[in-house]
Amino acid sequence: MESLSLHPTAAETEPLDPAAEVARLETLLAERRAELSALQEEMREFKARYTQTVGARLAELAEVEQEIKEAEERRLGVGAEEDEEDAGQVQAAHAARGVPVKTALRKLFWSVARMFHPDHAGDEHEARRRHSIMAEASRAYRDGDVESLNTLLGDEQLQSFCATTRPPEEEEDLADRLLSLKEELRTVEFGLKRLTQDGLFRLKQRVAAEAAEGRDALAAEAERIQRQIVKARRRLEHLS
């Protein structure tokens, strides 16, 4: 993957042709966008597969382990007050996997939208900047990527990009176009970086590596968790 360099190297002794540089960056931006789109699709497919194969079993194991905990506490005669506290924690844990998380994610997304939405742009130049950022925010929202949304909110550099405006009637010249392209590339490459640093991406790579050797890592993990579920249910039967 070609790296975007904003500073000339020692080998760059000849001045750049602005038109040629614009063409190069436009090509690179198109490639990066295609790369980001493909990676996002791959991650959505892998996440769906992981949830179906492993996630449901993890949720079932957590529920059985909670039932075991409650059964053990009943045997020990835990007070009603502690029971209520534990019930509250269980309810919070269930809530954390349900609607409240979606609500919090939605609120976070709208915070980003209020800051970066293209409707708030002063001109077309700024609107393009904001559109690129909102594309990354939409990806993060779809994937439940809270960290990326928080990063967008706290990125002062991106905020400064969106704060720089110019008179609407001013015609965009090559220098403006170069700056715009570089800023769009930063945003797209930020999205690529966030995806490739995610733990799910690393798991996807490991699963792919094992698949190349003829092993199904997700199926093996699901079987391991299923064995834990069976043992946990037997333990629960003895406690009941």
PDB file of C-alpha atoms in Angstrom:
ATOM      1  CA  MET A   1       0.000   0.000   0.000  1.00  0.00           C
ATOM      2  CA  GLU A   2       1.482   3.322  -1.103  1.00  0.00           C
ATOM      3  CA  SER A   3       2.057   5.766   1.752  1.00  0.00           C
ATOM      4  CA  LEU A   4       0.923   9.348   1.453  1.00  0.00           C
ATOM      5  CA  SER A   5       3.832  11.735   1.977  1.00  0.00           C
ATOM      6  CA  LEU A   6       3.152  15.428   2.409  1.00  0.00           C
ATOM      7  CA  HIS A   7       6.831  16.427   2.518  1.00  0.00           C
ATOM      8  CA  PRO A   8       9.370  16.151  -0.329  1.00  0.00           C
ATOM      9  CA  THR A   9      12.241  13.723   0.047  1.00  0.00           C
ATOM     10  CA  ALA A  10      15.866  14.356  -0.814  1.00  0.00           C
ATOM     11  CA  ALA A  11      15.353  12.494  -4.086  1.00  0.00           C
ATOM     12  CA  GLU A  12      12.670  14.958  -5.171  1.00  0.00           C
ATOM     13  CA  THR A  13      14.945  17.578  -6.674  1.00  0.00           C
ATOM     14  CA  GLU A  14      12.571  18.545  -9.502  1.00  0.00           C
ATOM     15  CA  PRO A  15       9.478  20.654  -8.707  1.00  0.00           C
ATOM     16  CA  LEU A  16       6.213  18.741  -8.919  1.00  0.00           C
ATOM     17  CA  ASP A  17       3.846  19.346 -11.805  1.00  0.00           C
ATOM     18  CA  PRO A  18       0.619  20.325  -9.932  1.00  0.00           C
ATOM     19  CA  ALA A  19      -1.658  18.846 -12.585  1.00  0.00           C
ATOM     20  CA  ALA A  20       0.256  15.568 -12.580  1.00  0.00           C
ATOM     21  CA  GLU A  21       0.213  15.464  -8.773  1.00  0.00           C
ATOM     22  CA  VAL A  22      -3.543  16.057  -8.732  1.00  0.00           C
ATOM     23  CA  ALA A  23      -3.991  13.160 -11.161  1.00  0.00           C
ATOM     24  CA  ARG A  24      -1.763  10.920  -9.038  1.00  0.00           C
ATOM     25  CA  LEU A  25      -3.623  11.725  -5.837  1.00  0.00           C
ATOM     26  CA  GLU A  26      -7.018  11.273  -7.478  1.00  0.00           C
ATOM     27  CA  THR A  27      -5.948   7.809  -8.601  1.00  0.00           C
ATOM     28  CA  LEU A  28      -4.566   6.991  -5.157  1.00  0.00           C
ATOM     29  CA  LEU A  29      -7.736   8.246  -3.462  1.00  0.00           C
ATOM     30  CA  ALA A  30      -9.915   6.084  -5.701  1.00  0.00           C
ATOM     31  CA  GLU A  31      -7.738   3.060  -4.860  1.00  0.00           C
ATOM     32  CA  ARG A  32      -7.893   3.795  -1.122  1.00  0.00           C
ATOM     33  CA  ARG A  33     -11.664   4.218  -1.200  1.00  0.00           C
ATOM     34  CA  ALA A  34     -12.054   0.918  -3.029  1.00  0.00           C
ATOM     35  CA  GLU A  35      -9.686  -0.738  -0.526  1.00  0.00           C
ATOM     36  CA  LEU A  36     -11.625   0.673   2.424  1.00  0.00           C
ATOM     37  CA  SER A  37     -14.968  -0.347   0.960  1.00  0.00           C
ATOM     38  CA  ALA A  38     -13.749  -3.900   0.290  1.00  0.00           C
ATOM     39  CA  LEU A  39     -12.271  -4.226   3.779  1.00  0.00           C
ATOM     40  CA  GLN A  40     -15.465  -2.929   5.386  1.00  0.00           C
ATOM     41  CA  GLU A  41     -17.482  -5.519   3.499  1.00  0.00           C
ATOM     42  CA  GLU A  42     -15.061  -8.284   4.512  1.00  0.00           C
ATOM     43  CA  MET A  43     -15.297  -7.219   8.156  1.00  0.00           C
ATOM     44  CA  ARG A  44     -19.104  -7.157   8.070  1.00  0.00           C
ATOM     45  CA  GLU A  45     -19.175 -10.671   6.628  1.00  0.00           C
ATOM     46  CA  PHE A  46     -16.636 -11.968   9.164  1.00  0.00           C
ATOM     47  CA  LYS A  47     -18.462 -10.305  12.065  1.00  0.00           C
ATOM     48  CA  ALA A  48     -21.720 -11.938  11.000  1.00  0.00           C
ATOM     49  CA  ARG A  49     -19.994 -15.319  10.738  1.00  0.00           C
ATOM     50  CA  TYR A  50     -18.303 -14.892  14.115  1.00  0.00           C
ATOM     51  CA  THR A  51     -21.583 -13.879  15.783  1.00  0.00           C
ATOM     52  CA  GLN A  52     -23.412 -16.848  14.315  1.00  0.00           C
ATOM     53  CA  THR A  53     -20.681 -19.404  15.031  1.00  0.00           C
ATOM     54  CA  VAL A  54     -19.191 -18.231  18.334  1.00  0.00           C
ATOM     55  CA  GLY A  55     -21.116 -15.262  19.705  1.00  0.00           C
ATOM     56  CA  ALA A  56     -24.372 -17.095  20.429  1.00  0.00           C
ATOM     57  CA  ARG A  57     -22.528 -19.804  22.362  1.00  0.00           C
ATOM     58  CA  LEU A  58     -20.611 -17.232  24.403  1.00  0.00           C
ATOM     59  CA  ALA A  59     -23.897 -15.579  25.352  1.00  0.00           C
ATOM     60  CA  GLU A  60     -25.371 -18.951  26.348  1.00  0.00           C
ATOM     61  CA  LEU A  61     -22.308 -19.796  28.459  1.00  0.00           C
ATOM     62  CA  ALA A  62     -22.509 -16.432  30.236  1.00  0.00           C
ATOM     63  CA  GLU A  63     -26.175 -17.045  31.088  1.00  0.00           C
ATOM     64  CA  VAL A  64     -25.502 -20.531  32.472  1.00  0.00           C
ATOM     65  CA  GLU A  65     -22.573 -19.229  34.547  1.00  0.00           C
ATOM     66  CA  GLN A  66     -24.833 -16.528  35.965  1.00  0.00           C
ATOM     67  CA  GLU A  67     -27.425 -19.159  36.898  1.00  0.00           C
ATOM     68  CA  ILE A  68     -24.678 -21.173  38.631  1.00  0.00           C
ATOM     69  CA  LYS A  69     -23.630 -18.102  40.594  1.00  0.00           C
ATOM     70  CA  GLU A  70     -27.193 -17.455  41.707  1.00  0.00           C
ATOM     71  CA  ALA A  71     -27.679 -21.111  42.687  1.00  0.00           C
ATOM     72  CA  GLU A  72     -24.472 -21.104  44.760  1.00  0.00           C
ATOM     73  CA  GLU A  73     -25.518 -17.912  46.523  1.00  0.00           C
ATOM     74  CA  ARG A  74     -28.927 -19.360  47.364  1.00  0.00           C
ATOM     75  CA  ARG A  75     -27.171 -22.314  48.970  1.00  0.00           C
ATOM     76  CA  LEU A  76     -25.004 -19.952  51.012  1.00  0.00           C
ATOM     77  CA  GLY A  77     -28.038 -17.935  52.055  1.00  0.00           C
ATOM     78  CA  VAL A  78     -27.008 -14.638  50.529  1.00  0.00           C
ATOM     79  CA  GLY A  79     -29.147 -11.758  51.868  1.00  0.00           C
ATOM     80  CA  ALA A  80     -31.951 -10.210  49.907  1.00  0.00           C
ATOM     81  CA  GLU A  81     -30.051  -6.939  49.638  1.00  0.00           C
ATOM     82  CA  GLU A  82     -27.109  -8.637  47.948  1.00  0.00           C
ATOM     83  CA  ASP A  83     -29.514 -10.551  45.726  1.00  0.00           C
ATOM     84  CA  GLU A  84     -31.052  -7.303  44.604  1.00  0.00           C
ATOM     85  CA  GLU A  85     -27.612  -5.842  43.936  1.00  0.00           C
ATOM     86  CA  ASP A  86     -26.610  -8.878  41.902  1.00  0.00           C
ATOM     87  CA  ALA A  87     -29.919  -8.771  40.044  1.00  0.00           C
ATOM     88  CA  GLY A  88     -29.187  -5.179  39.175  1.00  0.00           C
ATOM     89  CA  GLN A  89     -25.768  -6.151  37.866  1.00  0.00           C
ATOM     90  CA  VAL A  90     -27.265  -8.964  35.797  1.00  0.00           C
ATOM     91  CA  GLN A  91     -29.875  -6.608  34.411  1.00  0.00           C
ATOM     92  CA  ALA A  92     -27.144  -4.106  33.558  1.00  0.00           C
ATOM     93  CA  ALA A  93     -25.118  -6.832  31.853  1.00  0.00           C
ATOM     94  CA  HIS A  94     -28.110  -7.830  29.751  1.00  0.00           C
ATOM     95  CA  ALA A  95     -28.813  -4.200  28.975  1.00  0.00           C
ATOM     96  CA  ALA A  96     -25.208  -3.735  27.899  1.00  0.00           C
ATOM     97  CA  ARG A  97     -25.786  -6.337  25.214  1.00  0.00           C
ATOM     98  CA  GLY A  98     -29.068  -4.830  24.065  1.00  0.00           C
ATOM     99  CA  VAL A  99     -30.863  -1.613  23.335  1.00  0.00           C
ATOM    100  CA  PRO A 100     -28.952   0.758  25.684  1.00  0.00           C
ATOM    101  CA  VAL A 101     -25.709   0.093  23.826  1.00  0.00           C
ATOM    102  CA  LYS A 102     -27.422   0.825  20.529  1.00  0.00           C
ATOM    103  CA  THR A 103     -28.880   3.984  22.012  1.00  0.00           C
ATOM    104  CA  ALA A 104     -25.481   5.133  23.266  1.00  0.00           C
ATOM    105  CA  LEU A 105     -23.922   4.326  19.881  1.00  0.00           C
ATOM    106  CA  ARG A 106     -26.656   6.314  18.132  1.00  0.00           C
ATOM    107  CA  LYS A 107     -26.092   9.305  20.409  1.00  0.00           C
ATOM    108  CA  LEU A 108     -22.354   9.145  19.749  1.00  0.00           C
ATOM    109  CA  PHE A 109     -22.947   9.023  15.991  1.00  0.00           C
ATOM    110  CA  TRP A 110     -25.214  12.063  16.143  1.00  0.00           C
ATOM    111  CA  SER A 111     -22.573  13.923  18.136  1.00  0.00           C
ATOM    112  CA  VAL A 112     -20.160  13.294  15.269  1.00  0.00           C
ATOM    113  CA  ALA A 113     -22.828  14.312  12.750  1.00  0.00           C
ATOM    114  CA  ARG A 114     -23.497  17.585  14.551  1.00  0.00           C
ATOM    115  CA  MET A 115     -19.791  18.391  14.325  1.00  0.00           C
ATOM    116  CA  PHE A 116     -18.960  17.152  10.820  1.00  0.00           C
ATOM    117  CA  HIS A 117     -22.159  16.908   8.749  1.00  0.00           C
ATOM    118  CA  PRO A 118     -21.766  18.362   5.212  1.00  0.00           C
ATOM    119  CA  ASP A 119     -24.900  20.477   5.720  1.00  0.00           C
ATOM    120  CA  HIS A 120     -22.824  22.669   8.041  1.00  0.00           C
ATOM    121  CA  ALA A 121     -20.191  23.350   5.379  1.00  0.00           C
ATOM    122  CA  GLY A 122     -19.502  26.892   4.222  1.00  0.00           C
ATOM    123  CA  ASP A 123     -18.664  25.846   0.661  1.00  0.00           C
ATOM    124  CA  GLU A 124     -18.213  22.835  -1.612  1.00  0.00           C
ATOM    125  CA  HIS A 125     -14.555  22.526  -0.627  1.00  0.00           C
ATOM    126  CA  GLU A 126     -15.432  22.076   3.039  1.00  0.00           C
ATOM    127  CA  ALA A 127     -18.454  19.899   2.212  1.00  0.00           C
ATOM    128  CA  ARG A 128     -16.171  17.338   0.539  1.00  0.00           C
ATOM    129  CA  ARG A 129     -14.022  17.201   3.667  1.00  0.00           C
ATOM    130  CA  ARG A 130     -17.047  16.662   5.870  1.00  0.00           C
ATOM    131  CA  HIS A 131     -18.515  14.040   3.528  1.00  0.00           C
ATOM    132  CA  SER A 132     -15.371  11.894   3.803  1.00  0.00           C
ATOM    133  CA  ILE A 133     -15.445  12.092   7.592  1.00  0.00           C
ATOM    134  CA  MET A 134     -19.148  11.208   7.751  1.00  0.00           C
ATOM    135  CA  ALA A 135     -18.508   8.188   5.530  1.00  0.00           C
ATOM    136  CA  GLU A 136     -16.087   6.886   8.178  1.00  0.00           C
ATOM    137  CA  ALA A 137     -18.559   7.742  10.951  1.00  0.00           C
ATOM    138  CA  SER A 138     -21.312   5.802   9.157  1.00  0.00           C
ATOM    139  CA  ARG A 139     -19.007   2.801   8.838  1.00  0.00           C
ATOM    140  CA  ALA A 140     -18.183   2.957  12.548  1.00  0.00           C
ATOM    141  CA  TYR A 141     -21.887   3.183  13.436  1.00  0.00           C
ATOM    142  CA  ARG A 142     -22.779   0.162  11.290  1.00  0.00           C
ATOM    143  CA  ASP A 143     -19.959  -1.888  12.836  1.00  0.00           C
ATOM    144  CA  GLY A 144     -20.625  -0.752  16.410  1.00  0.00           C
ATOM    145  CA  ASP A 145     -17.144   0.768  16.475  1.00  0.00           C
ATOM    146  CA  VAL A 146     -17.424   3.094  19.488  1.00  0.00           C
ATOM    147  CA  GLU A 147     -13.679   3.738  19.613  1.00  0.00           C
ATOM    148  CA  SER A 148     -13.567   5.160  16.085  1.00  0.00           C
ATOM    149  CA  LEU A 149     -16.520   7.463  16.770  1.00  0.00           C
ATOM    150  CA  ASN A 150     -14.856   8.734  19.940  1.00  0.00           C
ATOM    151  CA  THR A 151     -11.616   9.249  18.022  1.00  0.00           C
ATOM    152  CA  LEU A 152     -13.400  11.300  15.367  1.00  0.00           C
ATOM    153  CA  LEU A 153     -14.942  13.479  18.057  1.00  0.00           C
ATOM    154  CA  GLY A 154     -11.569  14.092  19.685  1.00  0.00           C
ATOM    155  CA  ASP A 155      -9.500  14.588  16.530  1.00  0.00           C
ATOM    156  CA  GLU A 156      -8.572  18.273  16.578  1.00  0.00           C
ATOM    157  CA  GLN A 157      -6.826  18.001  13.192  1.00  0.00           C
ATOM    158  CA  LEU A 158     -10.011  16.837  11.493  1.00  0.00           C
ATOM    159  CA  GLN A 159     -11.940  19.595  13.238  1.00  0.00           C
ATOM    160  CA  SER A 160      -9.476  22.174  11.944  1.00  0.00           C
ATOM    161  CA  PHE A 161      -9.923  20.807   8.410  1.00  0.00           C
ATOM    162  CA  CYS A 162     -13.636  21.477   8.686  1.00  0.00           C
ATOM    163  CA  ALA A 163     -13.174  24.890  10.270  1.00  0.00           C
ATOM    164  CA  THR A 164     -11.135  26.284   7.364  1.00  0.00           C
ATOM    165  CA  THR A 165     -13.486  28.015   4.959  1.00  0.00           C
ATOM    166  CA  ARG A 166     -13.141  30.391   2.045  1.00  0.00           C
ATOM    167  CA  PRO A 167     -15.493  32.655   0.049  1.00  0.00           C
ATOM    168  CA  PRO A 168     -17.982  30.526  -1.976  1.00  0.00           C
ATOM    169  CA  GLU A 169     -17.246  32.483  -5.157  1.00  0.00           C
ATOM    170  CA  GLU A 170     -13.508  31.757  -5.028  1.00  0.00           C
ATOM    171  CA  GLU A 171     -12.596  29.326  -7.795  1.00  0.00           C
ATOM    172  CA  GLU A 172     -10.729  26.221  -6.704  1.00  0.00           C
ATOM    173  CA  ASP A 173      -7.273  26.153  -8.252  1.00  0.00           C
ATOM    174  CA  LEU A 174      -4.803  23.302  -8.412  1.00  0.00           C
ATOM    175  CA  ALA A 175      -3.299  24.122  -5.024  1.00  0.00           C
ATOM    176  CA  ASP A 176      -6.741  23.972  -3.421  1.00  0.00           C
ATOM    177  CA  ARG A 177      -7.468  20.688  -5.157  1.00  0.00           C
ATOM    178  CA  LEU A 178      -4.183  19.219  -3.953  1.00  0.00           C
ATOM    179  CA  LEU A 179      -4.969  20.217  -0.376  1.00  0.00           C
ATOM    180  CA  SER A 180      -8.467  18.792  -0.645  1.00  0.00           C
ATOM    181  CA  LEU A 181      -7.217  15.483  -2.017  1.00  0.00           C
ATOM    182  CA  LYS A 182      -4.595  15.145   0.718  1.00  0.00           C
ATOM    183  CA  GLU A 183      -7.198  15.791   3.388  1.00  0.00           C
ATOM    184  CA  GLU A 184      -9.592  13.246   1.887  1.00  0.00           C
ATOM    185  CA  LEU A 185      -6.758  10.719   1.768  1.00  0.00           C
ATOM    186  CA  ARG A 186      -6.022  11.328   5.458  1.00  0.00           C
ATOM    187  CA  THR A 187      -9.641  10.572   6.305  1.00  0.00           C
ATOM    188  CA  VAL A 188      -9.807   7.402   4.199  1.00  0.00           C
ATOM    189  CA  GLU A 189      -6.465   6.160   5.509  1.00  0.00           C
ATOM    190  CA  PHE A 190      -7.663   6.875   9.044  1.00  0.00           C
ATOM    191  CA  GLY A 191     -10.575   4.521   8.363  1.00  0.00           C
ATOM    192  CA  LEU A 192      -8.225   1.848   7.050  1.00  0.00           C
ATOM    193  CA  LYS A 193      -5.976   2.215  10.075  1.00  0.00           C
ATOM    194  CA  ARG A 194      -8.862   1.915  12.522  1.00  0.00           C
ATOM    195  CA  LEU A 195     -10.108  -1.263  10.856  1.00  0.00           C
ATOM    196  CA  THR A 196      -6.711  -2.949  10.709  1.00  0.00           C
ATOM    197  CA  GLN A 197      -5.979  -2.142  14.362  1.00  0.00           C
ATOM    198  CA  ASP A 198      -9.244  -3.643  15.569  1.00  0.00           C
ATOM    199  CA  GLY A 199      -9.091  -6.915  17.499  1.00  0.00           C
ATOM    200  CA  LEU A 200     -11.699  -8.465  15.218  1.00  0.00           C
ATOM    201  CA  PHE A 201      -9.448  -7.792  12.222  1.00  0.00           C
ATOM    202  CA  ARG A 202      -6.556  -9.599  13.923  1.00  0.00           C
ATOM    203  CA  LEU A 203      -8.863 -12.512  14.692  1.00  0.00           C
ATOM    204  CA  LYS A 204      -9.956 -12.549  11.056  1.00  0.00           C
ATOM    205  CA  GLN A 205      -6.309 -12.760   9.974  1.00  0.00           C
ATOM    206  CA  ARG A 206      -5.650 -15.649  12.365  1.00  0.00           C
ATOM    207  CA  VAL A 207      -8.738 -17.507  11.149  1.00  0.00           C
ATOM    208  CA  ALA A 208      -7.629 -17.002   7.547  1.00  0.00           C
ATOM    209  CA  ALA A 209      -4.112 -18.250   8.317  1.00  0.00           C
ATOM    210  CA  GLU A 210      -5.469 -21.413   9.948  1.00  0.00           C
ATOM    211  CA  ALA A 211      -7.929 -21.921   7.096  1.00  0.00           C
ATOM    212  CA  ALA A 212      -4.963 -21.928   4.701  1.00  0.00           C
ATOM    213  CA  GLU A 213      -3.651 -24.890   6.694  1.00  0.00           C
ATOM    214  CA  GLY A 214      -6.963 -26.701   6.541  1.00  0.00           C
ATOM    215  CA  ARG A 215      -8.282 -25.768   9.989  1.00  0.00           C
ATOM    216  CA  ASP A 216     -11.515 -23.975  10.900  1.00  0.00           C
ATOM    217  CA  ALA A 217     -10.577 -21.846  13.913  1.00  0.00           C
ATOM    218  CA  LEU A 218     -14.097 -20.536  14.497  1.00  0.00           C
ATOM    219  CA  ALA A 219     -15.643 -23.996  14.435  1.00  0.00           C
ATOM    220  CA  ALA A 220     -12.967 -25.232  16.856  1.00  0.00           C
ATOM    221  CA  GLU A 221     -13.640 -22.313  19.189  1.00  0.00           C
ATOM    222  CA  ALA A 222     -17.379 -22.949  19.015  1.00  0.00           C
ATOM    223  CA  GLU A 223     -16.841 -26.611  19.925  1.00  0.00           C
ATOM    224  CA  ARG A 224     -14.638 -25.634  22.868  1.00  0.00           C
ATOM    225  CA  ILE A 225     -17.264 -23.251  24.202  1.00  0.00           C
ATOM    226  CA  GLN A 226     -19.996 -25.854  23.663  1.00  0.00           C
ATOM    227  CA  ARG A 227     -18.050 -28.297  25.859  1.00  0.00           C
ATOM    228  CA  GLN A 228     -17.869 -25.605  28.536  1.00  0.00           C
ATOM    229  CA  ILE A 229     -21.621 -25.101  28.268  1.00  0.00           C
ATOM    230  CA  VAL A 230     -22.271 -28.820  28.730  1.00  0.00           C
ATOM    231  CA  LYS A 231     -20.042 -28.921  31.852  1.00  0.00           C
ATOM    232  CA  ALA A 232     -21.653 -25.791  33.236  1.00  0.00           C
ATOM    233  CA  ARG A 233     -25.166 -27.180  32.778  1.00  0.00           C
ATOM    234  CA  ARG A 234     -24.188 -30.403  34.563  1.00  0.00           C
ATOM    235  CA  ARG A 235     -22.852 -28.333  37.443  1.00  0.00           C
ATOM    236  CA  LEU A 236     -26.064 -26.344  37.520  1.00  0.00           C
ATOM    237  CA  GLU A 237     -28.124 -29.547  37.703  1.00  0.00           C
ATOM    238  CA  HIS A 238     -26.189 -30.625  40.811  1.00  0.00           C
ATOM    239  CA  LEU A 239     -26.817 -27.257  42.428  1.00  0.00           C
ATOM    240  CA  SER A 240     -30.540 -27.235  41.690  1.00  0.00           C
TER     241      SER A 240
END
